[in-house]
Structure formats: structure tokens, C-alpha cells
């Protein structure tokens, strides 16, 4: 599937696809005489290498020629400043209740105007790695932000000969009604008093991430962290996928080839730090032949149940990869880490979050030896990763409504990948529907798609708890052992206490005691919190995220059982 970049004269005009007010403000900036096109990764690398503040390490990029780089390319490190995580509070979604798009359009109009004195770089990449789903994305960013430009081109698929040919042969997405993605970014932007510009429309006084996902465009202002640009691009790709019959997934997926020749495809959903990358990349001691789709961003065709990766590389935390770790061989670039000089006088990375939380790196596709861009085999199971201390290490959900609403009320904890307000309790449970805080469309769309997978396509659904269970830590070996037992078809699930729609598997050291009044009260409170979350969906933001009555009923049935 390809998106639309060029228009016949009769296709141009008010009210036609690709010509909203916000998009017209953003797209026009790409054609200014102060814009320089960056066509290749080599160009982007050299720009970033010579950008003020870049640290050129002595760590070589492994097999860089395969990614469009020169053989002598080095891992580049760039540090952003005080902000080292995503900031959801700055996001404003056109079309949501309470979002004043007229004022926001003026803010963007003024921001674009103020870049006329600067040189701007225009880069283009593909999002989606199979002819079934490929969209073209454009980034416009000022001179001085070369590392953001380079990292963006590394993170998504640069326009290599292979993928340009694939894109040309792909089917138009939405029957040609989906336009290319356009993103305007000015990380050094700050609100300054200007005629007819009212900043009261901002949800944060210093930053803005404004999306018009119906018309595939965005403006990212005052935000230096690369993750905003990565997830901002994915936000729009996921929205396009949602409109065209796909379930948009913030998680990981892998395919197991079992000894009998059968395949088992598992999808895991969780926020950064939940364990989704660990589960996705686990090699299981070599017991199975494994294919990895991706550990962060993919989509599932809800008709065929095939899955497609959206990115070639991995944007991974560096906290667990100390200096000299073999995995660091696959680094392409680093952000928000430190550096030092080794005994040979060579500049090496200093990781492990010594400088700050959420140090990051982009790792090459080669990190996963069995990486694929599409899994044709239908998905077998969905695993909602939670950190709810009342949930045992694994439970199985029966009934499509319960399976989907449990994803819609996924309970987890805040990680260092996110910038949050001072005083926020990082250990407090919070609800993040489908582990995807980047949704720009009504929540019911995801609910319906995941329900369809369970109800019509016979996909199994589980909750796995990777946090603590009533004070006892669930170790990675527990979670991996549980996953292997399920994949091999050896798991034995039985009804869990009074819950007619939840089954449990015995796992040594983690036996919930429903005769314990304190535990039962905490479990009931956790389920009641989910009921409250769904009730809030129907009232907050003018009911924008309201779910069907059956979703609420499925949760109330659990509370009533206790």
C-alpha cells in the first residue's frame, strides 16, 4: 500500500483529500527556497557527524554498508538536555473535544513563518515494510538538528533502491485516498508574543505536538527528544492502519516453529520497561526456531491475521547494556548517554543510565538474527503485559468482550521513557489502553478490532504480570517459562475461583489465595478501578472514548463475582 504524493489539477482544492487547513499550513513549508533535500543516509550521517555538539565515538557501525552508510561510519552520540523522555501532556489531537484547532493552526502558521530565516532539511522515509502496507513520511527540520534528522532516517526505512522499487509496486492505501505523512519540527521553538497568536490552546506552556491525523500531518514544536519524532510518525501510521482494516499494535511479535512443524505466533503488548522487548527477543535457549517481527511497532490485518512491521531498527534502552556488552556491536546511534576515553585513547559510550534515566540507542536490524518484516502465519495469541500486583503471573481470558476490555484497561506503571510532572508516583498503577498512549482516534476502534481477533479469528488472550504479585517479584524466567508452556501446548488452565470467564494455570510460588480477605479486597478494588476507567471513558472528553455497554458489563461481572 502506498500513499498519495502527487495530484492531478482536478484533485486539488477545498474539501478534497489532502487539503485540510492544518495540512496546507504544514505541507507548503516543504517547498520553500530555504529547504535542502537530504536524500541518503550517507548525507544525513555526514550532516550529523559535523553538527555542533555531536560526539563521534570510536565504535564502528557494524556492517554499515548494508544500511546505506560508508564502511568507516562510527556510532554517533547526541545528548538533548534536561528532557530525556516522551511528554504526553504536550499532545493535542485535532478533532478531540476541547482542542481548539483554529488557535493551534495559528500557532503552527507562526512557527513555520519564523523558520524562513533558517535552512531547513527535508527527509523522506517509508513506514511499513511490506507491499501490503507502506506509507511515505516526510520530515522538515531546521539546520542544527541534524542528529534528529539522521536518527529519524535510521529508525524508519530510508529510501534504498530495494524499498523504492517495493513501494512503487505496492497497492495504494485506502484506494488512493491516504496522503503522504508530513511532519514539521522546530525543536528550538518557544512561544513568543505575536499578533493574532493565542497560546491558551496549548496544553503545555512551552511545547506542542499537534496532530491532524485525518489528513496525516503534524507539527512538533519545542521538543528535542527523538522519541517524540519516532512516536509522532508512528502515531499517524497507526491511524492510517486503523482506518484501513488493521489493528494498530504497540508491542512485540514473534513466530515459533515447533518440532512438529507447526507455527505459533505470539503478540505481547506493554509500555516501555514492561518486558515486551525481553519477551520478543528471548531466544529460549535455542529450543525453537524463532522469527522476530518487531519489539515496538507493528499492525495486524484483522481479516487475514498476518502482521507487518513498521520499522526496520530498534529504539532500545541502554540501561541494561554496559560498556563492552556484545549487543552494543549493533548500535547505530545513541542518545542521552555519556562517553569516556578508554586505555587506548578511544572514545567509548557510558551507558547504564548513569547520566540520566532512559538512555537510548538505535540498534540495527541485525540485532535479531531471525528478523522478518512480515509474518504471514495468523496470530495465535495476544498477551496483555501488566504490572498489577493482584494479577497472578498468567491468566487466560474467555469471551471476546472481556479479552478486549482488559486490553482497554491495561494496568501498568510509569517508566523513565516518559517525562512526567514533578511529584508523580512512578509506582502508582495507571490505565493505558492497549499499552498505546499514541492513539489519535476513538478508543472503540481498537476495542472492536481486538475483539474481532478473539471472537471471529479464534485468537487466544492472556494477561501476564511482569511486576510483583502480592509482594513477590515475577522473574523473567517465570514469564518465559509460562510463555514456553503455552507455546508448546502443555499449559493446563482451570477456572479461577468464582470467575466464569478467567482461567488460571498453576505456577510454583505464585498461588493466589481467594480465602485471604485482604487479597480478595485488593483484587476487587483492582477490578473496580477498571470499571471506573470504562465509566470515565464515556464521560471524559465528551465521551470520545466511550466503549460499548458489553465492555462495562464484562468487568462488572468480575466485580460481582467477588
Coordinates of C-alpha atoms in Angstrom, one line a residue, residues 22 26 30 86-87 90-92 104 107-108 111-112 115 138-142 145 148 152 156 181-190 202 206-212 217-236:
X22 CA -3.6 22.3 9.0
X26 CA 2.5 22.4 7.1
X30 CA 8.4 21.8 2.4
X86 CA 8.3 11.5 25.9
X87 CA 5.9 14.1 27.1
X90 CA 2.1 18.3 25.0
X91 CA 0.0 16.3 22.6
X92 CA -3.1 18.0 21.0
X104 CA -3.5 25.8 17.1
X107 CA 0.4 28.8 16.4
X108 CA 1.8 26.4 13.6
X111 CA 6.1 28.8 13.8
X112 CA 6.5 28.0 10.1
X115 CA 11.8 29.4 10.2
X138 CA 8.3 13.4 5.2
X139 CA 10.2 15.4 7.9
X140 CA 11.1 19.1 7.8
X141 CA 13.5 20.2 10.5
X142 CA 15.9 23.2 10.9
X145 CA 19.0 19.4 14.3
X148 CA 17.3 14.2 14.9
X152 CA 14.7 9.5 12.1
X156 CA 12.4 4.2 9.7
X181 CA 2.7 11.9 6.1
X182 CA 4.1 15.4 6.6
X183 CA 5.8 16.4 9.9
X184 CA 7.1 19.9 10.6
X185 CA 9.5 20.1 13.6
X186 CA 11.3 23.0 15.2
X187 CA 12.9 21.8 18.5
X188 CA 14.2 25.2 19.4
X189 CA 10.8 26.8 19.1
X190 CA 9.4 28.7 22.1
X202 CA -1.6 24.7 24.3
X206 CA 6.5 25.6 26.3
X207 CA 5.9 22.7 23.9
X208 CA 3.4 21.4 21.4
X209 CA 2.9 18.1 19.5
X210 CA -0.1 18.8 17.3
X211 CA -1.7 16.1 15.1
X212 CA -4.2 16.3 12.3
X217 CA 0.2 15.7 9.2
X218 CA 1.8 17.0 12.5
X219 CA 3.8 19.8 14.0
X220 CA 6.3 19.1 16.8
X221 CA 7.4 22.3 18.5
X222 CA 9.9 22.9 21.3
X223 CA 10.6 19.2 21.7
X224 CA 14.2 17.9 21.3
X225 CA 13.8 14.3 22.4
X226 CA 14.0 11.9 19.4
X227 CA 11.2 9.7 20.8
X228 CA 8.7 12.5 20.1
X229 CA 9.6 12.3 16.4
X230 CA 9.6 8.5 16.3
X231 CA 6.3 8.1 18.1
X232 CA 4.8 11.1 16.3
X233 CA 5.5 9.4 13.0
X234 CA 4.1 6.1 14.2
X235 CA 1.0 7.9 15.6
X236 CA 0.0 8.8 12.1

